Amino acid sequence: MLTLYPDIKPYAEHRLAVDAPHELYLEESGNPDGLPVIVIHGGPGGGCEDYYRRFFDAERFRILLLDQRGSGRSTPLAELEGNETQALVADLERVRQFLGIDRWLLFGGSWGSTLSLVYAETYPERVSGLILRGIFLCRPEDIYWFYQHGASRVFPDYWRDYLAPIPIDERDDMVAAYYRRLTSPNELEQIQAAKAWSVWEGRCATLHPNPRVVDRFGHPHVAIALARIECHYFMNRAFLEPDQIVRHAGKLAGIPGVIVHGRYDMVCPLDNALALSEAWPQASLRIIRDAGHSSSEPAIVDALMRACDEVADAIEGRAD
Ligand code: STX
């Protein structure tokens, strides 16, 4: 099994002022003359982690990490104003033009797969390849599964802690109940709700319990951005038309693609990947038999690293 490349540092960091009040953090690492690949992080609101650089051969790739609006090192943290899917797609185009890149690879997991797909369906001529993990089509049934009923039956113990901040008479619509608290003027109420929301996701993200992942999701900086931005998107059906991604999948036909999905993904169940694969048959679907949702799952790391080199070989016209 392949394991992550050694840790590397960025050779350039940028702050891009997009629509006020948003300013985005962008960094470059690896080889400035390499194949450009941009990491599209999850959530929305999750921000990038340093280990995201380590999926890529630093001699082969120009590795780009971007914190989306309100996320990670972008400011203002957890800001909802002007934060919607179409704006994130437009930001990617601004970043591409700022860096002088003609076509790039998109590497995205979970919400990062959602945003990568929406971008690729909008600007297919700008995408040289797609490496996607833990597919999240963001359909109403996908949001219902994780935040209302479904995953609740697999993790009933963790579910209790997710229910706890919400009074019984509001539990028939958990996303709306959380939204009221996550946008409350009472900051104590906000952070308590944010931690419960975010920790629920962290606990369900890995096949085996992983305290490092749960700690990160419970960190106030991560929790407030992840919970507020996710909840805002899910209150608005992720700013997508019904079944938008699958209906527009014809646009992906000429793009080399790999879909990596853990069989025991409890955040984004495997039927997301199957539906995408049926609509985009040219992509190679890899069901990982012993993995959950997180990009840190060992068998997922292995599959993603192989996929990066395969797609790069295809782009560079190498047969083997
Ligand atoms: N959210 C799924 C998602 O995009 C429902 C996601 N899951 N975990 C993450 O994102 C981070 C690890 C990036 C926080």
PDB file of N, CA, C and O and ligand atoms in Angstrom, residues 41-47 49 51-52 109-114 133-134 136 146-147 197-198 201-202 205 213 216-217 222 226 230 234 267-268 293-295, ligand 1:
ATOM      1  N   HIS A  41     -11.244  21.277  -1.060  1.00  0.00           N
ATOM      2  CA  HIS A  41     -11.524  20.669   0.252  1.00  0.00           C
ATOM      3  C   HIS A  41     -13.022  20.463   0.482  1.00  0.00           C
ATOM      4  O   HIS A  41     -13.862  20.963  -0.260  1.00  0.00           O
ATOM      5  N   GLY A  42     -13.300  19.750   1.573  1.00  0.00           N
ATOM      6  CA  GLY A  42     -14.684  19.359   1.873  1.00  0.00           C
ATOM      7  C   GLY A  42     -15.411  20.314   2.795  1.00  0.00           C
ATOM      8  O   GLY A  42     -14.974  21.425   3.071  1.00  0.00           O
ATOM      9  N   GLY A  43     -16.525  19.844   3.273  1.00  0.00           N
ATOM     10  CA  GLY A  43     -17.437  20.598   4.129  1.00  0.00           C
ATOM     11  C   GLY A  43     -18.766  20.787   3.422  1.00  0.00           C
ATOM     12  O   GLY A  43     -19.520  19.839   3.323  1.00  0.00           O
ATOM     13  N   PRO A  44     -19.071  21.960   2.836  1.00  0.00           N
ATOM     14  CA  PRO A  44     -18.209  23.136   2.718  1.00  0.00           C
ATOM     15  C   PRO A  44     -17.874  23.759   4.076  1.00  0.00           C
ATOM     16  O   PRO A  44     -18.676  23.639   4.997  1.00  0.00           O
ATOM     17  N   GLY A  45     -16.697  24.360   4.142  1.00  0.00           N
ATOM     18  CA  GLY A  45     -16.260  25.005   5.369  1.00  0.00           C
ATOM     19  C   GLY A  45     -15.105  24.295   6.050  1.00  0.00           C
ATOM     20  O   GLY A  45     -14.610  24.751   7.070  1.00  0.00           O
ATOM     21  N   GLY A  46     -14.652  23.147   5.464  1.00  0.00           N
ATOM     22  CA  GLY A  46     -13.632  22.323   6.138  1.00  0.00           C
ATOM     23  C   GLY A  46     -12.219  22.915   6.118  1.00  0.00           C
ATOM     24  O   GLY A  46     -11.440  22.664   7.035  1.00  0.00           O
ATOM     25  N   GLY A  47     -11.871  23.665   5.088  1.00  0.00           N
ATOM     26  CA  GLY A  47     -10.498  24.192   4.992  1.00  0.00           C
ATOM     27  C   GLY A  47      -9.502  23.100   4.662  1.00  0.00           C
ATOM     28  O   GLY A  47      -9.806  21.908   4.772  1.00  0.00           O
ATOM     29  N   GLU A  49      -5.885  20.953   5.032  1.00  0.00           N
ATOM     30  CA  GLU A  49      -4.905  20.498   6.028  1.00  0.00           C
ATOM     31  C   GLU A  49      -3.569  20.311   5.315  1.00  0.00           C
ATOM     32  O   GLU A  49      -3.528  20.013   4.115  1.00  0.00           O
ATOM     33  N   TYR A  51      -1.522  17.932   5.299  1.00  0.00           N
ATOM     34  CA  TYR A  51      -1.244  16.631   4.692  1.00  0.00           C
ATOM     35  C   TYR A  51      -1.843  16.494   3.289  1.00  0.00           C
ATOM     36  O   TYR A  51      -1.490  15.581   2.551  1.00  0.00           O
ATOM     37  N   TYR A  52      -2.708  17.411   2.890  1.00  0.00           N
ATOM     38  CA  TYR A  52      -3.275  17.341   1.534  1.00  0.00           C
ATOM     39  C   TYR A  52      -2.187  17.478   0.464  1.00  0.00           C
ATOM     40  O   TYR A  52      -2.349  17.025  -0.656  1.00  0.00           O
ATOM     41  N   GLY A 109     -12.549  15.726  -2.389  1.00  0.00           N
ATOM     42  CA  GLY A 109     -13.297  14.698  -1.672  1.00  0.00           C
ATOM     43  C   GLY A 109     -14.522  15.281  -1.003  1.00  0.00           C
ATOM     44  O   GLY A 109     -14.515  16.437  -0.586  1.00  0.00           O
ATOM     45  N   SER A 110     -15.579  14.483  -0.972  1.00  0.00           N
ATOM     46  CA  SER A 110     -16.785  14.853  -0.248  1.00  0.00           C
ATOM     47  C   SER A 110     -17.379  16.123  -0.874  1.00  0.00           C
ATOM     48  O   SER A 110     -17.578  16.154  -2.088  1.00  0.00           O
ATOM     49  N   TRP A 111     -17.621  17.187  -0.109  1.00  0.00           N
ATOM     50  CA  TRP A 111     -18.047  18.440  -0.746  1.00  0.00           C
ATOM     51  C   TRP A 111     -17.047  18.873  -1.819  1.00  0.00           C
ATOM     52  O   TRP A 111     -17.417  19.495  -2.813  1.00  0.00           O
ATOM     53  N   GLY A 112     -15.781  18.511  -1.641  1.00  0.00           N
ATOM     54  CA  GLY A 112     -14.778  18.824  -2.666  1.00  0.00           C
ATOM     55  C   GLY A 112     -15.088  18.107  -3.971  1.00  0.00           C
ATOM     56  O   GLY A 112     -14.750  18.613  -5.059  1.00  0.00           O
ATOM     57  N   SER A 113     -15.735  16.944  -3.898  1.00  0.00           N
ATOM     58  CA  SER A 113     -16.154  16.272  -5.141  1.00  0.00           C
ATOM     59  C   SER A 113     -17.337  17.022  -5.751  1.00  0.00           C
ATOM     60  O   SER A 113     -17.399  17.215  -6.965  1.00  0.00           O
ATOM     61  N   THR A 114     -18.256  17.468  -4.904  1.00  0.00           N
ATOM     62  CA  THR A 114     -19.422  18.226  -5.384  1.00  0.00           C
ATOM     63  C   THR A 114     -18.947  19.454  -6.168  1.00  0.00           C
ATOM     64  O   THR A 114     -19.350  19.677  -7.317  1.00  0.00           O
ATOM     65  N   ARG A 133     -13.099  11.710  -4.474  1.00  0.00           N
ATOM     66  CA  ARG A 133     -13.248  10.737  -3.392  1.00  0.00           C
ATOM     67  C   ARG A 133     -14.510  11.014  -2.586  1.00  0.00           C
ATOM     68  O   ARG A 133     -14.887  12.175  -2.427  1.00  0.00           O
ATOM     69  N   GLY A 134     -15.135   9.966  -2.090  1.00  0.00           N
ATOM     70  CA  GLY A 134     -16.275  10.133  -1.185  1.00  0.00           C
ATOM     71  C   GLY A 134     -17.334  11.021  -1.805  1.00  0.00           C
ATOM     72  O   GLY A 134     -17.683  12.070  -1.269  1.00  0.00           O
ATOM     73  N   PHE A 136     -20.231  13.180  -3.083  1.00  0.00           N
ATOM     74  CA  PHE A 136     -21.348  13.808  -2.372  1.00  0.00           C
ATOM     75  C   PHE A 136     -22.142  14.581  -3.420  1.00  0.00           C
ATOM     76  O   PHE A 136     -21.715  15.636  -3.871  1.00  0.00           O
ATOM     77  N   PHE A 146     -27.675  12.031   6.457  1.00  0.00           N
ATOM     78  CA  PHE A 146     -26.649  12.278   7.473  1.00  0.00           C
ATOM     79  C   PHE A 146     -27.147  13.162   8.620  1.00  0.00           C
ATOM     80  O   PHE A 146     -26.705  13.007   9.754  1.00  0.00           O
ATOM     81  N   TYR A 147     -28.080  14.075   8.330  1.00  0.00           N
ATOM     82  CA  TYR A 147     -28.455  15.052   9.362  1.00  0.00           C
ATOM     83  C   TYR A 147     -29.846  14.830   9.944  1.00  0.00           C
ATOM     84  O   TYR A 147     -30.241  15.558  10.867  1.00  0.00           O
ATOM     85  N   TRP A 197     -22.408  19.669  16.066  1.00  0.00           N
ATOM     86  CA  TRP A 197     -22.625  19.389  14.638  1.00  0.00           C
ATOM     87  C   TRP A 197     -21.359  18.774  14.018  1.00  0.00           C
ATOM     88  O   TRP A 197     -21.397  17.758  13.334  1.00  0.00           O
ATOM     89  N   SER A 198     -20.223  19.424  14.290  1.00  0.00           N
ATOM     90  CA  SER A 198     -18.975  19.055  13.639  1.00  0.00           C
ATOM     91  C   SER A 198     -18.423  17.726  14.175  1.00  0.00           C
ATOM     92  O   SER A 198     -17.940  16.881  13.404  1.00  0.00           O
ATOM     93  N   GLU A 201     -19.931  14.672  12.626  1.00  0.00           N
ATOM     94  CA  GLU A 201     -19.333  14.342  11.332  1.00  0.00           C
ATOM     95  C   GLU A 201     -17.959  13.682  11.508  1.00  0.00           C
ATOM     96  O   GLU A 201     -17.648  12.685  10.855  1.00  0.00           O
ATOM     97  N   GLY A 202     -17.162  14.223  12.411  1.00  0.00           N
ATOM     98  CA  GLY A 202     -15.824  13.666  12.642  1.00  0.00           C
ATOM     99  C   GLY A 202     -15.878  12.235  13.146  1.00  0.00           C
ATOM    100  O   GLY A 202     -15.074  11.385  12.742  1.00  0.00           O
ATOM    101  N   ALA A 205     -16.678   9.742  10.295  1.00  0.00           N
ATOM    102  CA  ALA A 205     -15.907   9.870   9.052  1.00  0.00           C
ATOM    103  C   ALA A 205     -14.941   8.721   8.793  1.00  0.00           C
ATOM    104  O   ALA A 205     -14.522   8.525   7.662  1.00  0.00           O
ATOM    105  N   VAL A 213      -8.902  12.733  14.172  1.00  0.00           N
ATOM    106  CA  VAL A 213      -9.943  13.322  13.315  1.00  0.00           C
ATOM    107  C   VAL A 213     -11.014  13.984  14.179  1.00  0.00           C
ATOM    108  O   VAL A 213     -11.426  15.127  13.923  1.00  0.00           O
ATOM    109  N   ARG A 216      -9.820  17.283  15.662  1.00  0.00           N
ATOM    110  CA  ARG A 216      -9.779  18.376  14.688  1.00  0.00           C
ATOM    111  C   ARG A 216     -11.175  18.949  14.458  1.00  0.00           C
ATOM    112  O   ARG A 216     -11.369  20.159  14.439  1.00  0.00           O
ATOM    113  N   PHE A 217     -12.152  18.075  14.299  1.00  0.00           N
ATOM    114  CA  PHE A 217     -13.524  18.552  14.062  1.00  0.00           C
ATOM    115  C   PHE A 217     -14.076  19.315  15.268  1.00  0.00           C
ATOM    116  O   PHE A 217     -14.945  20.168  15.121  1.00  0.00           O
ATOM    117  N   VAL A 222     -12.178  25.151  13.523  1.00  0.00           N
ATOM    118  CA  VAL A 222     -12.691  24.249  12.484  1.00  0.00           C
ATOM    119  C   VAL A 222     -14.204  24.101  12.618  1.00  0.00           C
ATOM    120  O   VAL A 222     -14.960  24.201  11.645  1.00  0.00           O
ATOM    121  N   LEU A 226     -16.980  24.998   9.745  1.00  0.00           N
ATOM    122  CA  LEU A 226     -17.603  23.828   9.120  1.00  0.00           C
ATOM    123  C   LEU A 226     -19.112  23.819   9.374  1.00  0.00           C
ATOM    124  O   LEU A 226     -19.915  23.681   8.447  1.00  0.00           O
ATOM    125  N   GLU A 230     -21.618  24.631   6.349  1.00  0.00           N
ATOM    126  CA  GLU A 230     -22.393  23.457   5.897  1.00  0.00           C
ATOM    127  C   GLU A 230     -23.884  23.698   6.076  1.00  0.00           C
ATOM    128  O   GLU A 230     -24.692  23.478   5.158  1.00  0.00           O
ATOM    129  N   PHE A 234     -26.792  23.651   3.318  1.00  0.00           N
ATOM    130  CA  PHE A 234     -27.827  22.612   3.309  1.00  0.00           C
ATOM    131  C   PHE A 234     -29.222  23.197   3.508  1.00  0.00           C
ATOM    132  O   PHE A 234     -30.206  22.636   3.034  1.00  0.00           O
ATOM    133  N   VAL A 267     -20.870   8.963   5.819  1.00  0.00           N
ATOM    134  CA  VAL A 267     -21.211  10.378   5.633  1.00  0.00           C
ATOM    135  C   VAL A 267     -21.847  10.552   4.255  1.00  0.00           C
ATOM    136  O   VAL A 267     -22.887  11.209   4.113  1.00  0.00           O
ATOM    137  N   CYS A 268     -21.243   9.933   3.258  1.00  0.00           N
ATOM    138  CA  CYS A 268     -21.739   9.983   1.885  1.00  0.00           C
ATOM    139  C   CYS A 268     -21.825   8.535   1.393  1.00  0.00           C
ATOM    140  O   CYS A 268     -20.831   7.986   0.907  1.00  0.00           O
ATOM    141  N   HIS A 293     -15.235   7.234   5.085  1.00  0.00           N
ATOM    142  CA  HIS A 293     -15.343   8.459   4.296  1.00  0.00           C
ATOM    143  C   HIS A 293     -14.039   9.255   4.181  1.00  0.00           C
ATOM    144  O   HIS A 293     -13.752   9.834   3.141  1.00  0.00           O
ATOM    145  N   SER A 294     -13.261   9.278   5.236  1.00  0.00           N
ATOM    146  CA  SER A 294     -12.164  10.245   5.347  1.00  0.00           C
ATOM    147  C   SER A 294     -11.057  10.017   4.317  1.00  0.00           C
ATOM    148  O   SER A 294     -10.747   8.879   3.954  1.00  0.00           O
ATOM    149  N   SER A 295     -10.416  11.119   3.917  1.00  0.00           N
ATOM    150  CA  SER A 295      -9.285  11.004   2.993  1.00  0.00           C
ATOM    151  C   SER A 295      -8.055  10.443   3.700  1.00  0.00           C
ATOM    152  O   SER A 295      -7.063  10.141   3.061  1.00  0.00           O
TER     153      SER A 295
HETATM  154  N1  STX B   1     -19.955  17.072   4.588  1.00  0.00           N
HETATM  155  C1  STX B   1     -19.133  16.172   3.903  1.00  0.00           C
HETATM  156  C2  STX B   1     -17.801  16.775   3.605  1.00  0.00           C
HETATM  157  O1  STX B   1     -17.645  17.440   2.611  1.00  0.00           O
HETATM  158  C3  STX B   1     -21.296  16.645   4.781  1.00  0.00           C
HETATM  159  C4  STX B   1     -16.733  16.601   4.528  1.00  0.00           C
HETATM  160  N2  STX B   1     -16.618  15.667   5.383  1.00  0.00           N
HETATM  161  N3  STX B   1     -15.477  15.929   6.083  1.00  0.00           N
HETATM  162  C5  STX B   1     -14.925  17.010   5.612  1.00  0.00           C
HETATM  163  O2  STX B   1     -15.698  17.419   4.632  1.00  0.00           O
HETATM  164  C6  STX B   1     -13.681  17.699   6.101  1.00  0.00           C
HETATM  165  C7  STX B   1     -12.693  16.679   6.593  1.00  0.00           C
HETATM  166  C8  STX B   1     -13.031  18.507   5.030  1.00  0.00           C
HETATM  167  C9  STX B   1     -14.039  18.635   7.230  1.00  0.00           C
END
